[in-house]
């Protein structure tokens, strides 16, 4: 890539998808890089779209992350299917939770399951603006 060119939007989306799935899997850049046989810096360049990713490398990354390669290629599909607002919130949660301990994550998951089951049983939506006494 020349100094004056900018990454293609698809390359940016693929890099973001790799980062998102890597974080969801709880893997560091170093761990993924070692498993696909590249340096951590090279993986970082993939995630930031500084370097383009070959199809074979994309499949290797998908295998490490245990997702179909199409998930990493979803340049716009995730935005349309979920909606941009929900996607942004999910991405923010991944960022926040990436540094949380396993025991705290287990507690949060238990709380979320409880909230979800209460919502299903009551038939109401639970949210920040919801009244706690519905």
JSON list of C-alpha atoms in Angstrom, two decimals:
[
{"chain": "A", "resi": 1, "resn": "UNK", "atom": "CA", "xyz": [0.00, 0.00, 0.00]},
{"chain": "A", "resi": 2, "resn": "UNK", "atom": "CA", "xyz": [1.45, 3.37, -0.95]},
{"chain": "A", "resi": 3, "resn": "UNK", "atom": "CA", "xyz": [1.93, 6.16, 1.56]},
{"chain": "A", "resi": 4, "resn": "UNK", "atom": "CA", "xyz": [-0.83, 8.30, 0.01]},
{"chain": "A", "resi": 5, "resn": "UNK", "atom": "CA", "xyz": [-3.48, 5.58, -0.27]},
{"chain": "A", "resi": 6, "resn": "UNK", "atom": "CA", "xyz": [-6.07, 4.72, 2.32]},
{"chain": "A", "resi": 7, "resn": "UNK", "atom": "CA", "xyz": [-7.29, 1.26, 3.30]},
{"chain": "A", "resi": 8, "resn": "UNK", "atom": "CA", "xyz": [-10.34, 0.01, 1.45]},
{"chain": "A", "resi": 9, "resn": "UNK", "atom": "CA", "xyz": [-13.52, 0.02, 3.59]},
{"chain": "A", "resi": 10, "resn": "UNK", "atom": "CA", "xyz": [-13.80, -3.76, 3.20]},
{"chain": "A", "resi": 11, "resn": "UNK", "atom": "CA", "xyz": [-10.26, -4.23, 4.53]},
{"chain": "A", "resi": 12, "resn": "UNK", "atom": "CA", "xyz": [-11.12, -2.01, 7.49]},
{"chain": "A", "resi": 13, "resn": "UNK", "atom": "CA", "xyz": [-14.29, -4.01, 8.19]},
{"chain": "A", "resi": 14, "resn": "UNK", "atom": "CA", "xyz": [-12.43, -7.34, 7.94]},
{"chain": "A", "resi": 15, "resn": "UNK", "atom": "CA", "xyz": [-9.76, -6.08, 10.35]},
{"chain": "A", "resi": 16, "resn": "UNK", "atom": "CA", "xyz": [-12.42, -4.93, 12.81]},
{"chain": "A", "resi": 17, "resn": "UNK", "atom": "CA", "xyz": [-14.18, -8.29, 12.54]},
{"chain": "A", "resi": 18, "resn": "UNK", "atom": "CA", "xyz": [-10.94, -10.12, 13.27]},
{"chain": "A", "resi": 19, "resn": "UNK", "atom": "CA", "xyz": [-10.33, -7.93, 16.32]},
{"chain": "A", "resi": 20, "resn": "UNK", "atom": "CA", "xyz": [-13.93, -8.37, 17.51]},
{"chain": "A", "resi": 21, "resn": "UNK", "atom": "CA", "xyz": [-13.86, -12.17, 17.23]},
{"chain": "A", "resi": 22, "resn": "UNK", "atom": "CA", "xyz": [-10.35, -12.38, 18.72]},
{"chain": "A", "resi": 23, "resn": "UNK", "atom": "CA", "xyz": [-11.53, -10.46, 21.77]},
{"chain": "A", "resi": 24, "resn": "UNK", "atom": "CA", "xyz": [-14.72, -12.52, 22.04]},
{"chain": "A", "resi": 25, "resn": "UNK", "atom": "CA", "xyz": [-12.51, -15.62, 22.10]},
{"chain": "A", "resi": 26, "resn": "UNK", "atom": "CA", "xyz": [-10.37, -14.08, 24.82]},
{"chain": "A", "resi": 27, "resn": "UNK", "atom": "CA", "xyz": [-7.21, -14.31, 22.74]},
{"chain": "A", "resi": 28, "resn": "UNK", "atom": "CA", "xyz": [-4.37, -11.81, 22.55]},
{"chain": "A", "resi": 29, "resn": "UNK", "atom": "CA", "xyz": [-2.85, -10.62, 19.30]},
{"chain": "A", "resi": 30, "resn": "UNK", "atom": "CA", "xyz": [0.28, -12.58, 20.20]},
{"chain": "A", "resi": 31, "resn": "UNK", "atom": "CA", "xyz": [-1.67, -15.83, 20.72]},
{"chain": "A", "resi": 32, "resn": "UNK", "atom": "CA", "xyz": [-3.48, -15.58, 17.38]},
{"chain": "A", "resi": 33, "resn": "UNK", "atom": "CA", "xyz": [-0.30, -14.51, 15.56]},
{"chain": "A", "resi": 34, "resn": "UNK", "atom": "CA", "xyz": [1.63, -17.51, 16.91]},
{"chain": "A", "resi": 35, "resn": "UNK", "atom": "CA", "xyz": [-1.14, -19.90, 15.87]},
{"chain": "A", "resi": 36, "resn": "UNK", "atom": "CA", "xyz": [-1.17, -18.62, 12.28]},
{"chain": "A", "resi": 37, "resn": "UNK", "atom": "CA", "xyz": [2.62, -18.26, 12.00]},
{"chain": "A", "resi": 38, "resn": "UNK", "atom": "CA", "xyz": [3.02, -14.48, 11.76]},
{"chain": "A", "resi": 39, "resn": "UNK", "atom": "CA", "xyz": [4.38, -11.81, 14.06]},
{"chain": "A", "resi": 40, "resn": "UNK", "atom": "CA", "xyz": [2.14, -9.95, 16.47]},
{"chain": "A", "resi": 41, "resn": "UNK", "atom": "CA", "xyz": [2.91, -6.79, 14.51]},
{"chain": "A", "resi": 42, "resn": "UNK", "atom": "CA", "xyz": [1.65, -8.42, 11.30]},
{"chain": "A", "resi": 43, "resn": "UNK", "atom": "CA", "xyz": [-1.63, -9.40, 12.95]},
{"chain": "A", "resi": 44, "resn": "UNK", "atom": "CA", "xyz": [-1.93, -5.86, 14.28]},
{"chain": "A", "resi": 45, "resn": "UNK", "atom": "CA", "xyz": [-1.51, -4.60, 10.71]},
{"chain": "A", "resi": 46, "resn": "UNK", "atom": "CA", "xyz": [-4.29, -6.95, 9.56]},
{"chain": "A", "resi": 47, "resn": "UNK", "atom": "CA", "xyz": [-6.60, -5.67, 12.30]},
{"chain": "A", "resi": 48, "resn": "UNK", "atom": "CA", "xyz": [-5.91, -2.04, 11.42]},
{"chain": "A", "resi": 49, "resn": "UNK", "atom": "CA", "xyz": [-6.08, -2.63, 7.63]},
{"chain": "A", "resi": 50, "resn": "UNK", "atom": "CA", "xyz": [-2.50, -1.44, 7.12]},
{"chain": "A", "resi": 51, "resn": "UNK", "atom": "CA", "xyz": [-1.84, -4.77, 5.34]},
{"chain": "A", "resi": 52, "resn": "UNK", "atom": "CA", "xyz": [-4.35, -6.73, 3.29]},
{"chain": "A", "resi": 53, "resn": "UNK", "atom": "CA", "xyz": [-5.11, -10.34, 4.16]},
{"chain": "A", "resi": 54, "resn": "UNK", "atom": "CA", "xyz": [-4.88, -13.19, 1.64]},
{"chain": "A", "resi": 55, "resn": "UNK", "atom": "CA", "xyz": [-7.79, -15.61, 1.38]},
{"chain": "A", "resi": 56, "resn": "UNK", "atom": "CA", "xyz": [-5.70, -18.48, 2.77]},
{"chain": "A", "resi": 57, "resn": "UNK", "atom": "CA", "xyz": [-4.58, -16.38, 5.75]},
{"chain": "A", "resi": 58, "resn": "UNK", "atom": "CA", "xyz": [-8.18, -15.31, 6.37]},
{"chain": "A", "resi": 59, "resn": "UNK", "atom": "CA", "xyz": [-9.22, -18.97, 6.53]},
{"chain": "A", "resi": 60, "resn": "UNK", "atom": "CA", "xyz": [-6.37, -19.69, 8.98]},
{"chain": "A", "resi": 61, "resn": "UNK", "atom": "CA", "xyz": [-7.48, -16.83, 11.22]},
{"chain": "A", "resi": 62, "resn": "UNK", "atom": "CA", "xyz": [-11.10, -17.98, 11.04]},
{"chain": "A", "resi": 63, "resn": "UNK", "atom": "CA", "xyz": [-10.03, -21.49, 12.07]},
{"chain": "A", "resi": 64, "resn": "UNK", "atom": "CA", "xyz": [-8.11, -20.15, 15.09]},
{"chain": "A", "resi": 65, "resn": "UNK", "atom": "CA", "xyz": [-11.11, -18.03, 16.09]},
{"chain": "A", "resi": 66, "resn": "UNK", "atom": "CA", "xyz": [-13.49, -20.94, 15.40]},
{"chain": "A", "resi": 67, "resn": "UNK", "atom": "CA", "xyz": [-15.79, -18.87, 13.18]},
{"chain": "A", "resi": 68, "resn": "UNK", "atom": "CA", "xyz": [-16.77, -19.34, 9.55]},
{"chain": "A", "resi": 69, "resn": "UNK", "atom": "CA", "xyz": [-14.59, -17.20, 7.24]},
{"chain": "A", "resi": 70, "resn": "UNK", "atom": "CA", "xyz": [-17.78, -15.44, 6.12]},
{"chain": "A", "resi": 71, "resn": "UNK", "atom": "CA", "xyz": [-18.04, -13.92, 9.63]},
{"chain": "A", "resi": 72, "resn": "UNK", "atom": "CA", "xyz": [-14.72, -12.17, 9.06]},
{"chain": "A", "resi": 73, "resn": "UNK", "atom": "CA", "xyz": [-15.83, -11.01, 5.61]},
{"chain": "A", "resi": 74, "resn": "UNK", "atom": "CA", "xyz": [-19.10, -9.57, 6.87]},
{"chain": "A", "resi": 75, "resn": "UNK", "atom": "CA", "xyz": [-18.29, -6.02, 5.81]},
{"chain": "A", "resi": 76, "resn": "UNK", "atom": "CA", "xyz": [-21.90, -4.85, 6.01]},
{"chain": "A", "resi": 77, "resn": "UNK", "atom": "CA", "xyz": [-24.00, -7.89, 6.87]},
{"chain": "A", "resi": 78, "resn": "UNK", "atom": "CA", "xyz": [-23.58, -7.50, 10.64]},
{"chain": "A", "resi": 79, "resn": "UNK", "atom": "CA", "xyz": [-24.68, -3.87, 10.45]},
{"chain": "A", "resi": 80, "resn": "UNK", "atom": "CA", "xyz": [-27.82, -4.70, 8.47]},
{"chain": "A", "resi": 81, "resn": "UNK", "atom": "CA", "xyz": [-28.78, -7.79, 10.45]},
{"chain": "A", "resi": 82, "resn": "UNK", "atom": "CA", "xyz": [-28.35, -6.36, 13.94]},
{"chain": "A", "resi": 83, "resn": "UNK", "atom": "CA", "xyz": [-28.51, -2.63, 13.34]},
{"chain": "A", "resi": 84, "resn": "UNK", "atom": "CA", "xyz": [-25.63, -0.21, 13.77]},
{"chain": "A", "resi": 85, "resn": "UNK", "atom": "CA", "xyz": [-26.64, 0.90, 17.27]},
{"chain": "A", "resi": 86, "resn": "UNK", "atom": "CA", "xyz": [-26.73, -2.66, 18.62]},
{"chain": "A", "resi": 87, "resn": "UNK", "atom": "CA", "xyz": [-23.48, -3.48, 16.85]},
{"chain": "A", "resi": 88, "resn": "UNK", "atom": "CA", "xyz": [-21.75, -0.48, 18.42]},
{"chain": "A", "resi": 89, "resn": "UNK", "atom": "CA", "xyz": [-23.04, -1.44, 21.88]},
{"chain": "A", "resi": 90, "resn": "UNK", "atom": "CA", "xyz": [-21.86, -5.03, 21.41]},
{"chain": "A", "resi": 91, "resn": "UNK", "atom": "CA", "xyz": [-18.45, -3.84, 20.27]},
{"chain": "A", "resi": 92, "resn": "UNK", "atom": "CA", "xyz": [-18.21, -1.52, 23.29]},
{"chain": "A", "resi": 93, "resn": "UNK", "atom": "CA", "xyz": [-19.10, -4.40, 25.62]},
{"chain": "A", "resi": 94, "resn": "UNK", "atom": "CA", "xyz": [-16.39, -6.58, 24.11]},
{"chain": "A", "resi": 95, "resn": "UNK", "atom": "CA", "xyz": [-13.88, -3.79, 24.69]},
{"chain": "A", "resi": 96, "resn": "UNK", "atom": "CA", "xyz": [-14.99, -3.29, 28.31]},
{"chain": "A", "resi": 97, "resn": "UNK", "atom": "CA", "xyz": [-15.13, -6.99, 29.16]},
{"chain": "A", "resi": 98, "resn": "UNK", "atom": "CA", "xyz": [-11.79, -7.88, 27.58]},
{"chain": "A", "resi": 99, "resn": "UNK", "atom": "CA", "xyz": [-9.96, -6.93, 30.78]},
{"chain": "A", "resi": 100, "resn": "UNK", "atom": "CA", "xyz": [-12.41, -8.40, 33.29]},
{"chain": "A", "resi": 101, "resn": "UNK", "atom": "CA", "xyz": [-11.45, -11.47, 35.32]},
{"chain": "A", "resi": 102, "resn": "UNK", "atom": "CA", "xyz": [-13.11, -14.84, 34.71]},
{"chain": "A", "resi": 103, "resn": "UNK", "atom": "CA", "xyz": [-14.79, -14.80, 38.11]},
{"chain": "A", "resi": 104, "resn": "UNK", "atom": "CA", "xyz": [-16.32, -11.38, 37.43]},
{"chain": "A", "resi": 105, "resn": "UNK", "atom": "CA", "xyz": [-17.43, -12.52, 33.97]},
{"chain": "A", "resi": 106, "resn": "UNK", "atom": "CA", "xyz": [-19.11, -15.55, 35.53]},
{"chain": "A", "resi": 107, "resn": "UNK", "atom": "CA", "xyz": [-20.99, -13.29, 37.95]},
{"chain": "A", "resi": 108, "resn": "UNK", "atom": "CA", "xyz": [-22.06, -10.96, 35.15]},
{"chain": "A", "resi": 109, "resn": "UNK", "atom": "CA", "xyz": [-23.26, -13.89, 33.05]},
{"chain": "A", "resi": 110, "resn": "UNK", "atom": "CA", "xyz": [-25.30, -15.24, 35.96]},
{"chain": "A", "resi": 111, "resn": "UNK", "atom": "CA", "xyz": [-26.87, -11.80, 36.45]},
{"chain": "A", "resi": 112, "resn": "UNK", "atom": "CA", "xyz": [-27.68, -11.49, 32.75]},
{"chain": "A", "resi": 113, "resn": "UNK", "atom": "CA", "xyz": [-29.26, -14.94, 32.69]},
{"chain": "A", "resi": 114, "resn": "UNK", "atom": "CA", "xyz": [-31.39, -13.97, 35.71]},
{"chain": "A", "resi": 115, "resn": "UNK", "atom": "CA", "xyz": [-32.49, -10.72, 34.07]},
{"chain": "A", "resi": 116, "resn": "UNK", "atom": "CA", "xyz": [-33.28, -12.55, 30.84]},
{"chain": "A", "resi": 117, "resn": "UNK", "atom": "CA", "xyz": [-35.37, -15.21, 32.58]},
{"chain": "A", "resi": 118, "resn": "UNK", "atom": "CA", "xyz": [-37.24, -12.58, 34.60]},
{"chain": "A", "resi": 119, "resn": "UNK", "atom": "CA", "xyz": [-38.00, -10.67, 31.41]},
{"chain": "A", "resi": 120, "resn": "UNK", "atom": "CA", "xyz": [-39.24, -13.83, 29.68]},
{"chain": "A", "resi": 121, "resn": "UNK", "atom": "CA", "xyz": [-41.44, -14.72, 32.66]},
{"chain": "A", "resi": 122, "resn": "UNK", "atom": "CA", "xyz": [-42.92, -11.25, 33.04]},
{"chain": "A", "resi": 123, "resn": "UNK", "atom": "CA", "xyz": [-43.25, -10.50, 29.34]},
{"chain": "A", "resi": 124, "resn": "UNK", "atom": "CA", "xyz": [-41.74, -7.04, 29.82]},
{"chain": "A", "resi": 125, "resn": "UNK", "atom": "CA", "xyz": [-38.52, -5.59, 28.53]},
{"chain": "A", "resi": 126, "resn": "UNK", "atom": "CA", "xyz": [-35.86, -4.86, 31.10]},
{"chain": "A", "resi": 127, "resn": "UNK", "atom": "CA", "xyz": [-33.76, -1.79, 30.43]},
{"chain": "A", "resi": 128, "resn": "UNK", "atom": "CA", "xyz": [-32.14, 1.21, 32.01]},
{"chain": "A", "resi": 129, "resn": "UNK", "atom": "CA", "xyz": [-35.30, 3.27, 31.62]},
{"chain": "A", "resi": 130, "resn": "UNK", "atom": "CA", "xyz": [-37.59, 0.47, 32.77]},
{"chain": "A", "resi": 131, "resn": "UNK", "atom": "CA", "xyz": [-39.29, 0.80, 36.11]},
{"chain": "A", "resi": 132, "resn": "UNK", "atom": "CA", "xyz": [-38.03, -1.81, 38.57]},
{"chain": "A", "resi": 133, "resn": "UNK", "atom": "CA", "xyz": [-41.56, -2.32, 39.92]},
{"chain": "A", "resi": 134, "resn": "UNK", "atom": "CA", "xyz": [-43.47, -3.36, 36.82]}
]
